[in-house]
Amino acid sequence: MNPFSSGTRLSDMIRAIRASKTAAEERAVVRKECAAIRASINENDQDYRHRDLAKLMFIHMLGYPTHFGQMECLKLIASPGFPEKRIGYLGLMLLLDERQEVLMLVTNSLKQDLNHTNQYIVGLALCALGNICSAEMARDLAPEVERLLQFRDPNIRKKAALCAIRIIRKVPDLSENFINPGAALLKEKHHGVLITGVHLCTEICKVSSEALEYFRKKCTEGLVKTLRDIANSPYSPEYDVAGITDPFLHIRLLKLLRVLGQGDADASDCMNDILAQVASKTESNKNAGNAILYECVQTIMSIEENGGLRVLAINILGKFLSNRDNNIRYVALNMLMRSLTVDSQAVQRHRATILECVKDSDASIQKRALELIYLLVNENNVKPLAKELIEYLEVSEQDFKGDLTAKICSIVEKFAPEKIWYIDQMLKVLSEAGTYVKEDVWHALIVVITNAPDLHGYTVRALYRALHTSFEQETLVRVAIWCIGEYADLLVNNAGMLDLEDPITVTESDAVDVVENAIKHHLSDVTTKAMALIALLKISSRFPSCSERVKSIIGQNKGSFVLELQQRSLEFSSVIQKHQNIRSSLVERMPVLDEATFSGRRAGSLPASVSTSGKSPLGIPNGVAKAAAPLVDLLDLGSDDTPAPTSSSNNFLQDLLGVDLSQPSAQPGAMQPSQAGADILMDLLSIGTPAPVQNGSANGDLLSIQDNNAPIAPSLTSPTAPSSMMDLLDGFGPTPPKSEDKSAAYPSIVAFESSSLKIDFNFTKQSENPQTTDIVANFINLTPNVYTEFLFQAAVPKFLQLHLDPASSNSLPANGNIKQTMRVTNSQKGKKPIVMRMRVGYKINGKDVLEEGQINNFPRGL
């Protein structure tokens, strides 16, 4: 006989395939066998049909196509004998799935077999239906399955219950047909039928609220009794697993109790005692016991509140954290994170154990424990937790340092009780893992430093010490160089000494040495070197005796291949040589930056195109962005890829830290400081035709770096520096006169009106800049109530630039009005109209009121 004919036994074919030494030999064997099977199918050979289908199933499991044999499954299913039906149904489940149309042909055979007198054939049909049932088959065969739930044989009832679960998942509307049969299964004594009945009732409760109420009223007490009987049952070898009676049934019962108790106080009270018993008496030295305990904890956390039980559940999770099995510790950490919202105090008791998990060798446990510790931190425990995490940062693996550093920085910034502690912890992090600290974090540190004048000396000395031991940490070098440039005189003079620090001897030359080393260090990038050049320029002003040495160091970069360094070197050398009369005013110390504004910008709640006015409850002045009021919804405008024009009043600090430092415009007649150095300063900056200066800081171009996405350092210039125009370092040019002519050629509009407030807009154009429109907003109170803490906010698309001046008052009198001026620059004038979203917030008798809307009726041509 041909060894690969259709009469070959299955075992012979398997042996031949396994004997193949290459994939090509295997494919050849399979090809020959498939050809023989096709020939047998064409000849309608009934004697070997079941053997051919068995071979096809094995070939299918190897990954070869077997679609040509699908109809053989249907022929075998239609056969009268049990052996043929068994192979046919097995092939049906393996070779076909619910998405194939050929299944429609098998529905009638399934219906006949479900009504067969042979219970084994009924069992085959139920197994097939439970595996490949489609929605159409479920509707056709649901009555037969419902009838079989009351069959005399427990195995058939068990299979019918599993099949009913598949039907309910496919067609949830059929769940009501199985409510009463499912409730009857909950009284079964046979564990196999009972566990499937519990599973069926759980699925019904998930898809039907009426069924859920029915089971709560009728079955909760019975389920509690069943669970108690199983928990207290004596040893039974038939169901015993690791000394526990049927842990699988335990878990299914706990899941159903969780569904019934969630949101229902009466059902929760009914199951409290048995949950306490299971939680306290189940052994945790085997996996079966741990599985039951974990499910019990989930049930306790999901049902209605019981303080004592929840503490017991969290203590069980704490015990899991001491287990040697990593899987158990991981699921415990996951569950503790979910428990934080329920009972954070109970979780806090296990803080020390969770902290040890951060130091685990398993990366998954490390990250999950770190996330949990981050959620546990508050004002009361931030100091010990931060101390532990920073100590571990010194010995942690490189792959974990990035996540750990980010969490520590966030914790320290969020919960710092005082600025000196915040600065100390950040310096430790910068010293240990400065390369992992993100830009916005060290920018925030600089903002905090500028807001702590009493700590300037302490900070610069601490950074000077740290720099000698951690020069390879790039971020630490940047912060230290910035502080030395700003506060070098405090470093040398030991000014602002605190009781807790020891004096340090630093000469002027030492300060220059540190900055010079930063420029020459092999790890320093362009950003660090550019910051160091700025610091040297500032030091040359602080210490005139070092000017020649500073000039020499700066001059070494005149031939740099990096254009940024070359330009700075040339400009700064010129400042030291030719413009010493303005050097001191040019490199004055940075002004104090507004922390709230920076935090809001950093969090993304105040985009650059949003301006606010009025005075907020936090005391932020009019015209300064308010960090406490998220304006994300205000920006619900069409995006535009056209970049907004850069305002001439933006200084380099705004680019660095994302802080809006625009101040109210100078009042008419007010004295402008430092007028004497105006022409020389503009000569240095080479700005060209000056724009109207509102906060006097038009000198940012000197310090700006070409990569706008990689800010270098806050500007060395004073925000009060004057502006003018001249050629770069060569002669003075005439300053063109400023034109003040304006023409009011546009009608007023009612921008917003409600029952309590009306807003009118009046427009004027600047003749020297047709893209810019001045708008005077008139806010009219339509009620007899006084509006306090009045705050106007506005947002515009990217192709527009908006600047708000302060309102005339932050209190809107009863039936009165206040005014506010704003300026809009339309970079797409003539192509796109002005559009604006606005929000007005105020208080009436201490109650907050918020009104908002979109303004689309601006006059054409603005």
XYZ file of N, CA and C in Angstrom, residues 214-336:
369
model
N -33.421 40.836 40.974
C -34.061 39.563 41.316
C -33.118 38.680 42.133
N -31.873 38.555 41.653
C -30.918 37.698 42.361
C -30.559 38.276 43.729
N -30.517 39.624 43.845
C -30.242 40.224 45.160
C -31.302 39.841 46.185
N -32.550 39.868 45.763
C -33.635 39.600 46.711
C -33.807 38.117 46.980
N -33.615 37.289 45.950
C -33.956 35.872 46.086
C -32.776 34.966 46.418
N -31.579 35.352 46.037
C -30.472 34.388 46.064
C -29.304 34.767 46.969
N -29.248 36.017 47.468
C -28.067 36.432 48.232
C -27.861 35.565 49.466
N -28.907 35.350 50.237
C -28.771 34.539 51.464
C -28.374 33.109 51.141
N -28.939 32.554 50.069
C -28.578 31.191 49.695
C -27.118 31.085 49.272
N -26.617 32.084 48.538
C -25.208 32.071 48.140
C -24.286 32.179 49.351
N -24.675 33.023 50.314
C -23.866 33.150 51.538
C -23.815 31.830 52.282
N -24.973 31.138 52.372
C -25.018 29.830 53.047
C -24.154 28.810 52.307
N -24.225 28.818 50.957
C -23.408 27.883 50.172
C -21.924 28.128 50.408
N -21.509 29.399 50.404
C -20.096 29.716 50.629
C -19.662 29.319 52.030
N -20.542 29.496 53.005
C -20.195 29.107 54.380
C -20.050 27.598 54.494
N -20.942 26.871 53.832
C -20.861 25.404 53.895
C -19.567 24.905 53.258
N -19.172 25.518 52.133
C -17.933 25.078 51.468
C -16.715 25.447 52.315
N -16.736 26.654 52.910
C -15.595 27.079 53.721
C -15.434 26.210 54.967
N -16.539 25.711 55.504
C -16.481 24.914 56.742
C -16.548 23.417 56.477
N -16.559 23.012 55.200
C -16.717 21.591 54.898
C -15.468 20.814 55.292
N -15.646 19.571 55.689
C -14.480 18.736 56.031
C -13.716 18.332 54.780
N -12.630 17.628 54.996
C -11.769 17.216 53.886
C -12.543 16.339 52.916
N -12.467 16.672 51.629
C -13.131 15.893 50.587
C -12.140 15.679 49.456
N -11.645 14.450 49.287
C -10.594 14.227 48.271
C -11.054 14.558 46.861
N -12.378 14.506 46.620
C -12.865 14.760 45.272
C -12.648 16.211 44.854
N -12.748 17.147 45.828
C -12.658 18.574 45.499
C -11.461 19.267 46.142
N -10.631 18.554 46.865
C -9.552 19.180 47.628
C -8.414 19.620 46.703
N -7.957 20.869 46.901
C -6.789 21.410 46.204
C -5.921 22.095 47.252
N -4.757 21.515 47.526
C -3.802 22.077 48.492
C -4.460 22.324 49.846
N -5.317 21.370 50.258
C -5.947 21.486 51.577
C -7.152 22.393 51.620
N -7.605 22.909 50.495
C -8.765 23.802 50.445
C -9.833 23.150 49.581
N -11.049 23.168 50.077
C -12.145 22.539 49.347
C -12.577 23.414 48.184
N -12.403 22.922 46.990
C -12.859 23.535 45.740
C -12.602 25.046 45.683
N -11.350 25.457 45.567
C -11.063 26.904 45.496
C -11.685 27.583 44.270
N -11.903 26.808 43.199
C -12.521 27.406 42.007
C -13.962 27.839 42.298
N -14.688 27.013 43.042
C -16.053 27.389 43.415
C -16.044 28.548 44.402
N -15.072 28.558 45.318
C -14.896 29.701 46.226
C -14.840 31.013 45.431
N -13.983 31.026 44.430
C -13.726 32.259 43.676
C -14.962 32.668 42.879
N -15.654 31.691 42.262
C -16.854 32.026 41.502
C -17.944 32.592 42.417
N -18.095 32.037 43.587
C -19.094 32.552 44.530
C -18.742 33.966 44.984
N -17.468 34.213 45.249
C -17.051 35.556 45.672
C -17.288 36.576 44.564
N -17.054 36.180 43.305
C -17.298 37.112 42.201
C -18.772 37.466 42.087
N -19.657 36.447 42.249
C -21.094 36.735 42.173
C -21.541 37.591 43.357
N -21.018 37.332 44.537
C -21.356 38.161 45.694
C -20.891 39.598 45.493
N -19.743 39.776 44.829
C -19.261 41.126 44.557
C -20.231 41.882 43.642
N -20.734 41.200 42.634
C -21.688 41.841 41.726
C -22.982 42.185 42.458
N -23.438 41.291 43.333
C -24.689 41.531 44.051
C -24.541 42.610 45.117
N -23.388 42.690 45.763
C -23.217 43.648 46.861
C -22.851 45.046 46.430
N -22.397 45.198 45.198
C -21.958 46.510 44.734
C -23.164 47.438 44.586
N -23.162 48.521 45.378
C -24.238 49.500 45.300
C -25.476 49.140 46.075
N -25.454 48.076 46.869
C -26.627 47.667 47.653
C -26.211 47.400 49.098
N -26.665 48.242 50.010
C -26.240 48.142 51.416
C -26.779 46.886 52.076
N -28.035 46.503 51.789
C -28.632 45.332 52.444
C -27.901 44.057 52.047
N -27.639 43.896 50.748
C -26.912 42.704 50.306
C -25.499 42.685 50.877
N -24.873 43.858 50.985
C -23.514 43.923 51.545
C -23.511 43.512 53.010
N -24.493 43.971 53.777
C -24.573 43.588 55.192
C -24.763 42.089 55.344
N -25.502 41.493 54.424
C -25.788 40.060 54.515
C -24.526 39.224 54.340
N -23.562 39.731 53.574
C -22.363 38.929 53.275
C -21.140 39.333 54.081
N -21.264 40.300 54.980
C -20.101 40.770 55.735
C -19.458 39.669 56.562
N -20.286 38.883 57.269
C -19.744 37.867 58.188
C -18.967 36.788 57.447
N -19.534 36.293 56.338
C -18.854 35.215 55.637
C -17.570 35.729 54.984
N -17.572 36.991 54.513
C -16.346 37.554 53.932
C -15.252 37.671 54.990
N -15.643 38.093 56.193
C -14.663 38.176 57.286
C -14.113 36.795 57.621
N -14.984 35.772 57.582
C -14.544 34.409 57.889
C -13.565 33.904 56.832
N -13.913 34.098 55.565
C -13.019 33.640 54.486
C -11.684 34.371 54.556
N -11.721 35.682 54.830
C -10.487 36.466 54.859
C -9.594 36.081 56.022
N -10.167 35.678 57.118
C -9.357 35.411 58.321
C -8.952 33.950 58.461
N -9.702 33.008 57.866
C -9.425 31.594 58.086
C -8.733 30.907 56.911
N -8.686 31.545 55.756
C -8.057 30.904 54.595
C -6.545 30.943 54.729
N -5.916 29.790 54.517
C -4.457 29.713 54.603
C -3.814 30.396 53.401
N -2.716 31.117 53.652
C -2.064 31.873 52.580
C -0.713 31.295 52.189
N -0.432 30.054 52.601
C 0.869 29.469 52.271
C 0.846 28.699 50.957
N -0.312 28.627 50.290
C -0.423 27.965 48.997
C -1.106 28.901 48.009
N -0.862 28.659 46.737
C -1.434 29.522 45.706
C -2.950 29.519 45.717
N -3.554 28.352 45.994
C -5.017 28.271 46.014
C -5.587 29.203 47.078
N -4.963 29.208 48.250
C -5.417 30.098 49.312
C -5.210 31.557 48.957
N -4.088 31.873 48.331
C -3.838 33.267 47.927
C -4.845 33.747 46.888
N -5.232 32.854 45.972
C -6.226 33.227 44.963
C -7.561 33.561 45.616
N -7.972 32.746 46.606
C -9.235 33.014 47.317
C -9.138 34.322 48.089
N -8.014 34.567 48.755
C -7.848 35.797 49.535
C -7.885 37.026 48.633
N -7.229 36.934 47.483
C -7.224 38.077 46.567
C -8.641 38.381 46.082
N -9.395 37.333 45.733
C -10.773 37.545 45.280
C -11.643 38.082 46.413
N -11.367 37.624 47.612
C -12.106 38.124 48.779
C -11.819 39.606 49.012
N -10.563 40.008 48.848
C -10.201 41.422 48.994
C -10.917 42.266 47.950
N -10.944 41.791 46.712
C -11.642 42.525 45.660
C -13.121 42.694 45.985
N -13.730 41.638 46.525
C -15.152 41.711 46.884
C -15.373 42.705 48.021
N -14.526 42.665 49.037
C -14.670 43.586 50.174
C -14.541 45.032 49.707
N -13.592 45.294 48.790
C -13.384 46.662 48.322
C -14.501 47.155 47.401
N -15.262 46.220 46.836
C -16.294 46.614 45.869
C -17.667 46.806 46.503
N -17.966 46.086 47.590
C -19.286 46.208 48.193
C -19.361 47.472 49.031
N -20.536 47.727 49.591
C -20.739 48.965 50.343
C -19.890 48.993 51.606
N -19.666 50.207 52.115
C -18.615 50.475 53.102
C -18.777 49.670 54.384
N -17.678 49.082 54.805
C -17.538 48.473 56.119
C -16.084 48.671 56.528
N -15.845 49.638 57.411
C -14.481 50.050 57.728
C -13.595 48.927 58.214
N -14.116 48.096 59.127
C -13.305 47.021 59.681
C -12.894 46.004 58.644
N -13.834 45.653 57.769
C -13.513 44.681 56.724
C -12.464 45.226 55.766
N -12.551 46.495 55.448
C -11.596 47.069 54.500
C -10.191 47.116 55.090
N -10.094 47.415 56.362
C -8.780 47.375 57.008
C -8.212 45.963 56.957
N -9.081 44.954 57.223
C -8.644 43.562 57.152
C -8.159 43.216 55.744
N -8.891 43.684 54.722
C -8.510 43.394 53.339
C -7.173 44.024 52.994
N -6.958 45.267 53.404
C -5.695 45.936 53.089
C -4.540 45.291 53.845
N -4.796 44.796 55.043
C -3.755 44.071 55.780
C -3.365 42.779 55.062
N -4.349 42.135 54.429
C -4.039 40.939 53.638
C -3.125 41.307 52.474
N -3.413 42.436 51.816
C -2.551 42.879 50.719
C -1.156 43.222 51.226
N -1.080 43.810 52.420
C 0.230 44.089 53.005
C 1.017 42.821 53.249
N 0.299 41.758 53.643
C 0.975 40.465 53.840
C 1.442 39.890 52.494
N 0.646 40.136 51.446
C 1.060 39.691 50.113
C 2.384 40.322 49.694
N 2.612 41.568 50.123
C 3.845 42.260 49.726
C 5.091 41.584 50.292
N 4.922 40.797 51.350
C 6.056 40.085 51.942
C 6.259 38.708 51.323
N 5.390 38.327 50.396
C 5.494 37.022 49.758
C 6.693 36.989 48.814
N 7.284 35.834 48.664
C 8.448 35.704 47.788
C 8.057 35.627 46.321
N 6.812 35.312 46.044
C 6.343 35.202 44.656
C 6.121 36.600 44.084
N 6.835 36.925 43.004
C 6.708 38.251 42.399
C 5.305 38.521 41.871
N 4.633 37.485 41.369
C 3.286 37.679 40.835
C 2.319 38.123 41.932
N 2.445 37.525 43.099
C 1.560 37.886 44.206
C 1.841 39.318 44.659
N 3.100 39.688 44.723
C 3.427 41.064 45.123
C 2.924 42.074 44.101
N 3.010 41.706 42.826
C 2.562 42.646 41.786
C 1.058 42.877 41.862
N 0.277 41.804 41.996
C -1.180 41.992 42.070
C -1.557 42.726 43.359
N -0.774 42.528 44.426
C -1.042 43.257 45.664
C -0.817 44.758 45.474
N 0.245 45.126 44.787
C 0.497 46.545 44.517
C -0.615 47.149 43.652
N -1.064 46.393 42.659
C -2.161 46.872 41.827
C -3.418 47.115 42.646
N -3.714 46.165 43.529
C -4.926 46.283 44.339
C -4.805 47.410 45.352
N -3.617 47.628 45.898
C -3.422 48.732 46.842
C -3.629 50.086 46.159
